[in-house]
Amino acid sequence: MIRLFTYVYMLFLYAPIAIITLFSFHSSASLSFPFEGFSTQWYEALFSSSDFMTALTNSAIVAAGSTVLTTLLGTFSALALMRMKGRVKSVFAFMNFAPIALPGLFLGIALVIFFSLIGLPRSLLTVVIGHTLFTFPFFVESVRSRLEYFDLSFEEAARDLGATPLKAFWLVTLPIIGPTIAGAAILAVALSMDEFLITVFVTGSDTTLPLMILSMMRRAVSPTINAASVFMLVVTIAIIVIAGLVMTLRRRRLELERAETAE
Amino acid sequence: MTNSIELTGISKSYGGLTALGKVDLTVKRNEILTLLGPSGCGKTTLMRIIAGFEEPTTGKVVIDGKDSTSLPPEQRPVNMVFQKYALFPHLDVFDNVAFGLRLKKKPKDEIKREVTKALELVQLEGFKNRWISELSGGQAQRVALARALVNRPAVLLLDEPLAALDLKIRHHMLNEIKRIHEETSTTFVYVTHDQDEAMILSDRVVLLNKGGIEQIGGPQEMYWSPRTLFAAKFFGDTNIVNGTYGLADTSNGFVDLPFGRYAHTAKNSLGAGPVNVSIRPETIGLEPALGATLADGAFAGKVKDTSFIGNRVIYRVAVAGGTIDLKCQQLPTPGSHTLAPGSDVALTCKPDSFVVIPA
């Protein structure tokens, strides 16, 4: 009985994705059944469109820029959180977490007003700033819970053995929290690629991928939209898969090194 | 230079909270010195000040003749075995132990030699390539010891190293630590709240209470000659009896207790007045009362309860008309009967073993 429920649930979850993917390969411009045949024409149209390529590049730039900023700021926050105690820590942790609950609408409007106040014209830069603010609480929250288990005596032990605070961070803290940071960074990339609401408010004339898909829907409903959506899906999955592969390959390489130096 | 560490006027306060009052302490070269006390007594704070993880509010820390008060931990010739070992999980046993030597940029073959020697010292020769997560508690602790000792520190600090271990392993590790101390002739400063560990291991014990030193001495001295009530009650079991101290003449004193007067001359020049007398249970003689008359110097008591522990029997005896309970420890002989509650007994005290503490 439970198994049946699980199948129905999976169907409900994946059916829309399956149908969208199917119709992205449709040989005709129709988005409804009957299915007439396979064709890659919509993908070809997409990649030959300079608008699409520009939007893709912009999304990549914004994702990269905001992730770097979020990772830097987020790592420092996490390190600070590790050293805080009691009430100060709870307050700080809550303040880090609260923006997640904030409607994107508010952040978008607030940023627009802020940028015009300080005279910063809306552009990809403002989008990067917006995305950094947006992904930051997610980054810190995802790192914080794993860091609860980080014992500060690791750093003390390193210093006791002769490491300066910087060396202790580099040789001990960073390798231990590295995987957690990396995972949170990947989350930030995925969130940024997908971000739409704040971007709509703070962008100037530059388009990112989600924005472009929306405008495509406004203009003409055709399987090009499907192709663009499937493309985004594939990119997001690819990021996660590549990250996973890198981790596994790294671990395997380390194990080989161990085996070689062992006697 | 006979002193490894000299602490003068050390105190530590956090805001309004005083963790350590003014403390003066010298640690002799090559001794095992234990900082002992209940939680909150300041022993951990004192140890961290020696290691350099806390800066004292006042006072000076001199290590091996050099003023180290403002030196960061990485520059002090001190190494620490942490309570939870703090072994680096991303490195194997060899790399953990080699960590300090690598920071000092020692040549590779020297590192290999020293690490191997250190692992042999703690009897973990085959464990070089194990991951930290694969070690048992006792093994992890030995790796932590090796990691600290391989750097040949002037002082080794051990922060309650046996706290996380099973009881059975604890005794074994205590002996291991003693052996390692003899083989390396390094000064050990050991921190614990367990009096048994302190007694078994130490050359000298520093008893701390509420941020101050109660008493310093060897295990025997701490047990038989405590100078404060806290010290008397801390080690083993004892009876504390309220009484009065008086002087018969300039060189002879006596103690008035509810169950008799005893000749006892207090060691430090104590004046007459109310006192607390510590009487160890094993110094009280106990015999079944045969008839109404008691032997000379004996006083009457009634057994309230009996605890047969195996190698000893502990009687709780009501004396002085039932106003005081005295714990008496007897060695049972095989086949002898232990006295049942309600039995009348005759007790004798050895006044030489009294410890008289001003009340």
Coordinates of C-alpha atoms in Angstrom, one line a residue:
Chain A
M1 CA 0.0 0.0 0.0
I2 CA 2.8 2.3 1.0
R3 CA 4.7 1.3 -2.1
L4 CA 1.7 2.3 -4.3
F5 CA 1.5 5.6 -2.6
T6 CA 5.3 6.1 -3.2
Y7 CA 4.9 5.4 -6.9
V8 CA 1.9 7.8 -7.2
Y9 CA 3.9 10.5 -5.3
M10 CA 7.0 10.0 -7.6
L11 CA 4.7 10.2 -10.6
F12 CA 3.2 13.4 -9.4
L13 CA 6.6 14.8 -8.8
Y14 CA 8.4 13.9 -12.0
A15 CA 5.6 13.8 -14.5
P16 CA 5.7 17.5 -15.2
I17 CA 9.4 17.4 -15.7
A18 CA 9.1 14.4 -18.0
I19 CA 6.5 16.0 -20.1
I20 CA 8.4 19.3 -20.4
T21 CA 11.5 17.4 -21.4
L22 CA 9.5 15.3 -23.9
F23 CA 8.1 18.4 -25.6
S24 CA 11.4 20.1 -25.8
F25 CA 12.2 17.6 -28.4
H26 CA 9.0 18.1 -30.3
S27 CA 9.2 18.3 -34.1
S28 CA 6.2 20.7 -34.2
A29 CA 5.5 23.9 -32.3
S30 CA 2.6 22.4 -30.4
L31 CA 2.9 22.0 -26.7
S32 CA 0.0 19.5 -26.4
F33 CA -0.5 15.9 -27.3
P34 CA -0.6 14.1 -29.8
F35 CA 3.2 13.9 -30.0
E36 CA 4.3 14.2 -33.6
G37 CA 8.0 13.4 -33.6
F38 CA 11.5 14.1 -32.3
S39 CA 13.5 17.1 -33.3
T40 CA 16.3 19.1 -31.8
Q41 CA 15.3 22.3 -33.6
W42 CA 14.3 24.1 -30.5
Y43 CA 17.7 23.5 -28.9
E44 CA 19.4 24.7 -32.1
A45 CA 17.3 27.8 -32.1
L46 CA 18.2 28.4 -28.5
F47 CA 22.0 28.2 -28.9
S48 CA 22.0 30.2 -32.0
S49 CA 20.1 33.0 -30.3
S50 CA 22.6 35.6 -29.1
D51 CA 20.0 36.8 -26.5
F52 CA 20.0 33.4 -24.9
M53 CA 23.8 33.1 -24.9
T54 CA 24.1 36.5 -23.3
A55 CA 21.6 35.6 -20.6
L56 CA 23.4 32.4 -19.9
T57 CA 26.7 34.2 -19.6
N58 CA 25.2 36.8 -17.3
S59 CA 23.7 34.1 -15.1
A60 CA 27.1 32.4 -14.9
I61 CA 28.9 35.7 -14.0
V62 CA 26.4 36.5 -11.3
A63 CA 26.4 33.0 -9.9
A64 CA 30.2 33.0 -9.8
G65 CA 30.5 36.5 -8.3
S66 CA 27.8 36.1 -5.7
T67 CA 29.1 32.6 -4.6
V68 CA 32.6 33.9 -4.1
L69 CA 31.4 36.7 -2.0
T70 CA 28.9 34.6 0.0
T71 CA 31.6 31.9 0.6
L72 CA 34.1 34.5 1.9
L73 CA 31.7 36.3 4.1
G74 CA 29.9 33.1 5.1
T75 CA 33.1 31.3 6.1
F76 CA 34.2 34.2 8.3
S77 CA 30.7 34.2 9.9
A78 CA 30.9 30.5 10.5
L79 CA 34.3 30.9 12.1
A80 CA 33.0 33.6 14.3
L81 CA 30.0 31.6 15.3
M82 CA 32.2 28.7 16.3
R83 CA 33.8 31.0 18.9
M84 CA 30.7 32.5 20.3
K85 CA 29.0 31.3 23.4
G86 CA 25.5 31.3 25.0
R87 CA 23.2 34.1 24.3
V88 CA 25.3 36.1 22.0
K89 CA 25.6 33.0 19.8
S90 CA 21.9 32.4 19.7
V91 CA 21.1 36.0 18.8
F92 CA 23.8 36.0 16.1
A93 CA 22.6 32.6 14.7
F94 CA 19.0 33.8 14.6
M95 CA 20.0 37.0 12.9
N96 CA 21.8 34.9 10.3
F97 CA 18.8 32.7 9.7
A98 CA 15.9 35.3 9.8
P99 CA 16.5 36.7 6.2
I100 CA 15.5 33.3 4.8
A101 CA 12.0 33.9 6.0
L102 CA 12.0 37.4 4.4
P103 CA 10.0 37.6 1.2
G104 CA 12.2 38.1 -1.8
L105 CA 9.9 41.0 -2.7
F106 CA 10.9 43.0 0.3
L107 CA 14.6 42.4 -0.3
G108 CA 14.2 43.4 -4.0
I109 CA 12.3 46.6 -3.2
A110 CA 14.6 47.5 -0.4
L111 CA 17.7 47.1 -2.6
V112 CA 16.2 49.1 -5.4
I113 CA 15.6 52.0 -3.0
F114 CA 19.0 51.5 -1.4
F115 CA 20.9 51.5 -4.7
S116 CA 19.1 54.7 -5.9
L117 CA 19.9 56.3 -2.5
I118 CA 23.6 55.7 -2.9
G119 CA 23.5 56.4 -6.6
L120 CA 24.5 53.0 -7.8
P121 CA 22.9 52.3 -11.2
R122 CA 21.2 49.0 -11.6
S123 CA 23.4 46.5 -13.5
L124 CA 24.9 43.0 -13.1
L125 CA 26.8 44.4 -10.1
T126 CA 23.6 45.2 -8.3
V127 CA 22.4 41.7 -9.2
V128 CA 25.5 40.2 -7.7
I129 CA 25.0 42.2 -4.5
G130 CA 21.4 41.1 -4.4
H131 CA 22.3 37.4 -4.9
T132 CA 25.0 37.6 -2.3
L133 CA 22.5 38.9 0.2
F134 CA 20.0 36.3 -0.8
T135 CA 22.3 33.2 -0.7
F136 CA 24.2 34.3 2.4
P137 CA 21.8 33.1 5.1
F138 CA 21.4 29.8 3.3
F139 CA 25.1 29.4 3.2
V140 CA 25.6 30.2 6.9
E141 CA 22.7 28.0 8.0
S142 CA 24.0 25.0 6.0
V143 CA 27.5 25.5 7.4
R144 CA 26.5 26.3 11.0
S145 CA 24.7 23.1 11.8
R146 CA 27.7 21.0 10.7
L147 CA 30.1 23.3 12.6
E148 CA 28.4 22.6 15.9
Y149 CA 30.5 19.5 15.9
F150 CA 33.8 21.3 15.3
D151 CA 35.8 21.2 18.5
L152 CA 37.9 24.3 19.1
S153 CA 40.5 22.1 20.8
F154 CA 41.6 21.1 17.2
E155 CA 42.9 24.6 16.8
E156 CA 44.3 24.7 20.3
A157 CA 46.1 21.4 19.7
A158 CA 47.6 22.8 16.5
R159 CA 48.8 25.9 18.3
D160 CA 50.1 23.8 21.2
L161 CA 52.2 21.9 18.7
G162 CA 53.8 25.1 17.3
A163 CA 51.4 26.5 14.7
T164 CA 50.6 30.2 14.5
P165 CA 46.9 31.0 14.4
L166 CA 47.1 31.4 10.6
K167 CA 48.9 28.1 10.1
A168 CA 46.4 26.4 12.5
F169 CA 43.6 27.6 10.3
W170 CA 45.3 26.6 7.1
L171 CA 46.5 23.2 8.2
V172 CA 43.8 22.0 10.5
T173 CA 40.6 24.1 10.5
L174 CA 40.2 24.5 6.7
P175 CA 40.8 20.9 5.8
I176 CA 38.3 19.8 8.3
I177 CA 35.5 22.3 7.4
G178 CA 36.5 22.3 3.7
P179 CA 33.9 19.8 2.5
T180 CA 31.1 21.6 4.4
I181 CA 32.1 24.9 2.9
A182 CA 32.2 23.4 -0.5
G183 CA 28.8 21.9 -0.2
A184 CA 27.3 25.2 1.0
A185 CA 29.0 27.0 -1.9
I186 CA 27.4 24.6 -4.4
L187 CA 24.1 25.3 -2.8
A188 CA 24.7 29.1 -3.3
V189 CA 25.5 28.5 -7.0
A190 CA 22.3 26.6 -7.5
L191 CA 20.2 29.2 -5.6
S192 CA 21.8 32.0 -7.7
M193 CA 21.2 30.4 -11.0
D194 CA 17.5 30.0 -10.1
E195 CA 16.9 33.4 -8.5
F196 CA 14.3 35.5 -10.2
L197 CA 12.3 37.7 -7.9
I198 CA 15.1 39.9 -6.5
T199 CA 16.8 39.9 -9.9
V200 CA 13.8 41.4 -11.6
F201 CA 14.0 44.4 -9.2
V202 CA 17.7 45.1 -9.2
T203 CA 18.8 44.4 -12.7
G204 CA 19.3 47.2 -15.2
S205 CA 19.2 46.2 -18.8
D206 CA 21.0 42.9 -18.3
T207 CA 19.0 39.6 -18.4
T208 CA 19.7 36.4 -16.5
L209 CA 18.5 33.1 -17.6
P210 CA 15.3 32.9 -15.5
L211 CA 14.4 36.4 -16.6
M212 CA 14.8 35.4 -20.2
I213 CA 12.6 32.4 -19.9
L214 CA 9.9 34.6 -18.5
S215 CA 10.1 37.0 -21.3
M216 CA 10.0 34.2 -23.8
M217 CA 6.8 33.0 -22.3
R218 CA 5.3 36.4 -22.7
R219 CA 6.2 36.7 -26.3
A220 CA 5.4 33.3 -27.9
V221 CA 4.6 30.1 -26.3
S222 CA 6.7 27.5 -28.0
P223 CA 8.9 24.5 -27.2
T224 CA 11.9 26.9 -27.1
I225 CA 10.8 27.6 -23.5
N226 CA 10.9 23.9 -22.8
A227 CA 14.3 23.6 -24.2
A228 CA 15.6 26.5 -22.1
S229 CA 14.0 25.0 -19.0
V230 CA 15.5 21.6 -19.6
F231 CA 18.8 23.2 -20.2
M232 CA 18.7 24.9 -16.8
L233 CA 17.7 21.7 -15.2
V234 CA 20.7 19.9 -16.8
V235 CA 23.1 22.6 -15.8
T236 CA 22.0 22.5 -12.2
I237 CA 22.2 18.7 -12.0
A238 CA 25.6 18.8 -13.8
I239 CA 27.0 21.2 -11.1
I240 CA 25.9 18.9 -8.3
V241 CA 27.2 15.8 -10.1
I242 CA 30.5 17.3 -11.0
A243 CA 31.0 18.5 -7.4
G244 CA 30.2 15.0 -6.2
L245 CA 32.6 13.4 -8.6
V246 CA 35.4 15.8 -7.6
M247 CA 34.9 14.9 -4.0
T248 CA 34.9 11.1 -4.7
L249 CA 37.9 11.3 -7.0
R250 CA 39.8 13.4 -4.4
R251 CA 39.1 10.8 -1.7
R252 CA 40.1 8.0 -3.9
R253 CA 43.4 9.8 -4.8
L254 CA 44.1 10.3 -1.1
E255 CA 43.5 6.6 -0.4
L256 CA 45.9 5.7 -3.2
E257 CA 48.5 7.9 -1.7
R258 CA 48.0 6.3 1.7
A259 CA 48.4 2.9 0.2
E260 CA 51.6 3.8 -1.5
T261 CA 53.3 5.3 1.6
A262 CA 52.1 2.5 3.8
E263 CA 54.5 -0.4 4.6
Chain B
M1 CA 67.9 25.5 37.4
T2 CA 65.8 23.1 39.4
N3 CA 62.4 24.5 38.6
S4 CA 60.6 23.8 35.4
I5 CA 57.8 26.3 36.0
E6 CA 57.5 29.2 38.4
L7 CA 54.2 30.9 38.8
T8 CA 54.1 34.1 40.9
G9 CA 51.1 36.1 41.8
I10 CA 48.9 34.4 39.1
S11 CA 45.2 35.4 39.2
K12 CA 42.5 35.2 36.6
S13 CA 39.2 37.1 36.6
Y14 CA 36.5 37.3 33.9
G15 CA 34.6 40.4 34.5
G16 CA 33.3 40.1 38.0
L17 CA 34.1 36.3 38.3
T18 CA 37.4 35.3 39.9
A19 CA 38.5 31.9 38.5
L20 CA 41.9 32.1 40.3
G21 CA 42.9 34.2 43.3
K22 CA 46.6 35.0 43.8
V23 CA 48.5 31.7 43.2
D24 CA 52.2 31.0 43.7
L25 CA 53.5 27.7 42.5
T26 CA 56.8 26.1 41.5
V27 CA 57.0 22.9 39.5
K28 CA 60.2 21.0 40.1
R29 CA 62.1 19.6 37.1
N30 CA 61.1 16.0 36.2
E31 CA 58.4 15.7 38.9
I32 CA 54.8 14.6 38.3
L33 CA 52.7 17.4 39.8
T34 CA 49.0 17.0 40.0
L35 CA 46.5 19.9 40.1
L36 CA 43.6 18.4 42.0
G37 CA 40.2 19.7 43.0
P38 CA 36.5 19.7 42.4
S39 CA 35.1 21.3 39.2
G40 CA 35.3 25.1 39.3
C41 CA 38.3 25.1 41.6
G42 CA 40.5 26.7 39.0
K43 CA 42.8 23.8 38.1
T44 CA 41.9 23.9 34.3
T45 CA 42.3 27.7 34.3
L46 CA 45.8 27.4 35.9
M47 CA 46.8 24.7 33.4
R48 CA 45.7 26.8 30.4
I49 CA 47.6 29.7 31.8
I50 CA 50.8 27.6 31.8
A51 CA 50.0 26.4 28.2
G52 CA 49.3 29.9 27.0
F53 CA 45.7 29.6 26.1
E54 CA 44.6 32.0 28.8
E55 CA 46.4 35.2 29.8
P56 CA 46.6 35.8 33.5
T57 CA 45.0 38.9 34.9
T58 CA 48.0 39.4 37.1
G59 CA 51.2 37.5 37.7
K60 CA 54.2 36.1 35.9
V61 CA 54.8 32.7 34.2
V62 CA 58.4 31.6 34.0
I63 CA 59.1 28.4 32.1
D64 CA 62.6 26.9 32.1
G65 CA 63.9 30.2 33.4
K66 CA 62.4 32.3 30.7
D67 CA 59.5 34.8 31.3
S68 CA 56.7 33.4 29.1
T69 CA 53.8 35.4 30.4
S70 CA 53.1 37.0 27.1
L71 CA 54.3 34.3 24.9
P72 CA 51.6 32.6 22.7
P73 CA 51.2 28.8 23.0
E74 CA 53.1 28.0 19.9
Q75 CA 56.2 29.6 21.3
R76 CA 56.2 27.8 24.6
P77 CA 58.2 24.6 25.2
V78 CA 55.1 23.1 26.6
N79 CA 52.9 20.4 25.0
M80 CA 49.4 19.3 26.1
V81 CA 47.4 16.1 26.0
F82 CA 43.8 17.3 25.7
Q83 CA 40.9 15.8 27.5
K84 CA 39.2 14.7 24.3
Y85 CA 42.6 14.1 22.7
A86 CA 41.9 16.6 19.8
L87 CA 43.5 14.3 17.2
F88 CA 43.2 15.7 13.7
P89 CA 40.6 13.6 11.9
H90 CA 41.8 14.5 8.4
L91 CA 45.3 13.0 9.1
D92 CA 46.4 9.5 10.0
V93 CA 48.3 8.5 13.1
F94 CA 51.7 9.2 11.6
D95 CA 50.8 12.6 10.3
N96 CA 49.2 13.5 13.6
V97 CA 52.3 12.6 15.6
A98 CA 54.6 14.2 13.0
F99 CA 52.6 17.5 13.0
G100 CA 54.8 19.4 15.5
L101 CA 58.0 18.2 13.9
R102 CA 56.9 19.2 10.5
L103 CA 56.0 22.7 11.7
K104 CA 59.6 23.0 12.9
K105 CA 60.7 22.0 9.4
K106 CA 62.7 19.0 10.6
P107 CA 64.3 16.8 7.9
K108 CA 62.2 13.9 6.7
D109 CA 64.3 11.0 7.9
E110 CA 64.6 12.6 11.4
I111 CA 60.8 12.9 11.5
K112 CA 60.3 9.3 10.5
R113 CA 62.8 8.2 13.2
E114 CA 61.3 10.3 16.0
V115 CA 57.7 9.4 15.1
T116 CA 58.6 5.7 15.1
K117 CA 60.3 6.1 18.5
A118 CA 57.3 7.9 19.9
L119 CA 54.9 5.3 18.8
E120 CA 57.1 2.6 20.2
L121 CA 57.1 4.5 23.5
V122 CA 53.4 4.3 23.7
Q123 CA 53.3 0.8 22.3
L124 CA 51.5 1.5 19.1
E125 CA 54.2 0.5 16.6
G126 CA 51.9 -0.9 13.9
F127 CA 49.4 1.9 14.0
K128 CA 51.2 4.4 11.7
N129 CA 48.7 4.4 8.9
R130 CA 45.5 4.1 10.9
W131 CA 42.9 6.8 10.6
I132 CA 41.9 8.5 13.9
S133 CA 38.3 7.2 13.6
E134 CA 39.6 3.7 13.7
L135 CA 41.2 4.0 17.1
S136 CA 39.8 2.9 20.4
G137 CA 39.7 5.4 23.4
G138 CA 42.9 4.0 24.9
Q139 CA 44.7 4.0 21.6
A140 CA 43.6 7.5 20.8
Q141 CA 44.9 8.7 24.1
R142 CA 48.3 7.1 23.5
V143 CA 48.5 8.7 20.1
A144 CA 47.8 12.0 21.8
L145 CA 50.6 11.3 24.2
A146 CA 53.0 10.4 21.4
R147 CA 52.0 13.5 19.5
A148 CA 52.9 15.7 22.5
L149 CA 56.1 13.9 23.6
V150 CA 57.7 13.6 20.2
N151 CA 58.4 17.3 20.4
R152 CA 60.5 16.8 23.6
P153 CA 58.8 19.5 25.6
A154 CA 60.1 20.9 28.8
V155 CA 56.7 20.3 30.4
L156 CA 53.9 17.9 29.4
L157 CA 50.4 19.0 30.5
L158 CA 47.8 16.3 30.8
D159 CA 44.2 17.6 31.0
E160 CA 42.1 14.9 32.8
P161 CA 43.4 12.4 30.2
L162 CA 41.6 9.4 31.8
A163 CA 38.2 11.0 32.1
A164 CA 36.9 9.5 28.9
L165 CA 38.2 6.0 29.4
D166 CA 36.5 2.9 30.9
L167 CA 37.4 2.2 34.5
K168 CA 39.4 -1.0 33.6
I169 CA 41.5 0.8 31.1
R170 CA 42.1 3.8 33.5
H171 CA 44.3 1.8 35.9
H172 CA 46.3 0.4 33.0
M173 CA 46.8 3.8 31.5
L174 CA 47.9 5.3 34.9
N175 CA 50.7 2.8 35.0
E176 CA 51.5 3.5 31.3
I177 CA 51.8 7.2 32.1
K178 CA 54.1 6.5 35.0
R179 CA 56.3 4.3 32.9
I180 CA 56.4 6.9 30.1
H181 CA 57.3 9.5 32.6
E182 CA 60.3 7.4 33.8
E183 CA 61.4 6.7 30.3
T184 CA 61.3 10.3 29.1
S185 CA 62.2 12.2 32.2
T186 CA 60.0 15.2 31.3
T187 CA 58.2 17.3 33.9
F188 CA 54.5 16.3 34.0
V189 CA 51.7 18.5 35.2
Y190 CA 48.6 16.4 35.6
V191 CA 45.1 17.8 36.1
T192 CA 42.3 15.8 37.6
H193 CA 39.4 15.8 40.0
D194 CA 39.9 12.1 40.9
Q195 CA 41.9 11.8 44.1
D196 CA 42.9 8.2 43.4
E197 CA 44.6 9.2 40.2
A198 CA 46.4 12.0 42.0
M199 CA 47.5 9.7 44.9
I200 CA 48.8 6.9 42.6
L201 CA 50.6 9.1 40.1
S202 CA 52.0 12.2 41.8
D203 CA 55.2 13.2 43.4
R204 CA 53.3 16.2 44.7
V205 CA 49.7 17.1 44.8
V206 CA 48.3 20.7 44.6
L207 CA 44.9 20.7 46.1
L208 CA 42.8 23.6 44.8
N209 CA 39.5 24.9 46.0
K210 CA 37.5 27.9 44.7
G211 CA 40.4 29.5 42.9
G212 CA 43.0 29.1 45.7
I213 CA 45.6 26.5 46.8
E214 CA 44.5 24.7 49.9
Q215 CA 47.6 22.6 50.3
I216 CA 50.6 21.3 48.5
G217 CA 52.3 18.1 49.4
G218 CA 53.2 14.5 48.6
P219 CA 50.4 11.9 48.7
Q220 CA 51.2 10.7 52.2
E221 CA 51.4 14.2 53.6
M222 CA 48.1 15.1 52.0
Y223 CA 46.4 12.1 53.5
W224 CA 47.8 12.1 57.0
S225 CA 48.5 15.8 57.5
P226 CA 45.8 17.9 55.9
R227 CA 45.9 21.5 57.0
T228 CA 42.3 22.5 56.3
L229 CA 38.9 20.9 56.8
F230 CA 38.5 20.8 53.0
A231 CA 41.8 19.0 52.6
A232 CA 40.9 16.5 55.4
K233 CA 37.5 15.7 53.8
F234 CA 38.8 15.6 50.3
F235 CA 41.1 12.6 50.5
G236 CA 39.4 9.3 51.5
D237 CA 37.0 9.0 54.3
T238 CA 37.3 10.6 57.7
N239 CA 35.4 11.5 60.8
I240 CA 35.2 15.2 61.7
V241 CA 34.6 15.7 65.4
N242 CA 34.1 19.1 67.0
G243 CA 36.1 19.6 70.1
T244 CA 38.4 22.0 72.0
Y245 CA 42.1 22.2 72.0
G246 CA 43.9 23.2 75.2
L247 CA 47.5 23.5 76.4
A248 CA 48.6 21.6 79.5
D249 CA 51.9 23.4 79.4
T250 CA 54.1 25.1 76.8
S251 CA 55.0 21.8 75.0
N252 CA 52.0 19.6 75.7
G253 CA 48.5 19.9 74.4
F254 CA 45.3 18.0 74.7
V255 CA 42.1 17.6 72.8
D256 CA 38.7 17.5 74.5
L257 CA 36.3 15.4 72.5
P258 CA 32.7 14.4 73.4
F259 CA 33.9 10.9 74.2
G260 CA 37.1 11.7 76.0
R261 CA 40.2 13.8 76.5
Y262 CA 43.3 12.9 74.6
A263 CA 46.9 14.0 74.8
H264 CA 47.8 15.5 71.5
T265 CA 50.2 18.3 70.7
A266 CA 49.3 20.1 67.5
K267 CA 52.1 20.5 65.0
N268 CA 51.8 24.2 64.1
S269 CA 51.8 26.4 67.2
L270 CA 48.0 26.2 67.7
G271 CA 46.4 28.3 70.5
A272 CA 43.6 27.0 72.7
G273 CA 40.2 27.1 71.2
P274 CA 37.5 25.3 69.3
V275 CA 38.8 22.8 66.8
N276 CA 37.7 20.2 64.2
V277 CA 39.5 16.9 64.7
S278 CA 39.9 14.6 61.7
I279 CA 40.0 10.9 62.7
R280 CA 40.6 8.4 60.0
P281 CA 38.3 5.3 60.3
E282 CA 41.1 2.9 60.0
T283 CA 42.8 4.4 63.1
I284 CA 39.9 3.6 65.5
G285 CA 40.2 0.3 67.3
L286 CA 37.0 -1.6 67.7
E287 CA 36.3 -4.6 69.9
P288 CA 33.0 -6.1 71.0
A289 CA 32.2 -4.9 74.5
L290 CA 32.6 -7.6 77.0
G291 CA 30.5 -6.7 80.0
A292 CA 29.8 -3.3 81.5
T293 CA 33.3 -2.2 82.3
L294 CA 35.5 -1.1 79.5
A295 CA 39.3 -1.2 79.2
D296 CA 41.4 1.8 79.9
G297 CA 41.0 4.6 77.4
A298 CA 38.1 2.9 75.6
F299 CA 34.7 4.4 75.2
A300 CA 31.3 2.8 74.5
G301 CA 29.5 2.7 71.3
K302 CA 26.6 0.9 69.6
V303 CA 26.8 -0.3 66.0
K304 CA 24.3 1.4 63.7
D305 CA 25.1 -0.3 60.5
T306 CA 27.7 -2.6 58.9
S307 CA 29.1 -2.5 55.4
F308 CA 31.1 -5.5 54.4
I309 CA 33.2 -4.5 51.3
G310 CA 35.4 -7.6 51.2
N311 CA 38.8 -6.3 52.0
R312 CA 37.4 -4.2 54.8
V313 CA 34.3 -3.7 57.0
I314 CA 33.0 -0.3 57.7
Y315 CA 31.0 0.1 60.9
R316 CA 28.9 3.2 61.7
V317 CA 29.0 3.5 65.5
A318 CA 26.9 5.8 67.7
V319 CA 29.0 7.2 70.5
A320 CA 28.8 9.8 73.2
G321 CA 25.2 8.9 74.1
G322 CA 24.2 8.7 70.4
T323 CA 25.1 12.3 69.6
I324 CA 27.9 11.4 67.2
D325 CA 28.4 8.7 64.6
L326 CA 31.9 7.5 64.0
K327 CA 32.9 5.5 60.9
C328 CA 35.3 2.7 61.9
Q329 CA 37.2 0.6 59.4
Q330 CA 38.3 -2.9 60.3
L331 CA 40.1 -5.6 58.4
P332 CA 38.1 -8.8 58.5
T333 CA 39.8 -12.1 58.9
P334 CA 38.4 -15.1 56.9
G335 CA 35.9 -16.9 59.0
S336 CA 35.4 -14.1 61.5
H337 CA 31.9 -12.7 62.0
T338 CA 31.1 -9.1 61.4
L339 CA 29.3 -7.4 64.2
A340 CA 25.6 -6.9 63.6
P341 CA 23.8 -3.6 64.0
G342 CA 22.9 -3.1 67.6
S343 CA 26.0 -4.7 69.0
D344 CA 27.8 -2.9 71.9
V345 CA 31.4 -2.1 71.1
A346 CA 34.4 -0.6 72.8
L347 CA 36.3 1.9 70.7
T348 CA 39.9 3.2 71.2
C349 CA 41.5 6.1 69.4
K350 CA 45.1 6.8 68.6
P351 CA 45.6 10.4 69.4
D352 CA 48.9 10.5 67.5
S353 CA 47.0 10.2 64.3
F354 CA 44.5 13.0 65.0
V355 CA 44.6 15.9 62.7
V356 CA 43.6 19.1 64.6
I357 CA 42.3 21.9 62.5
P358 CA 41.2 25.2 64.0
A359 CA 37.4 25.7 63.7

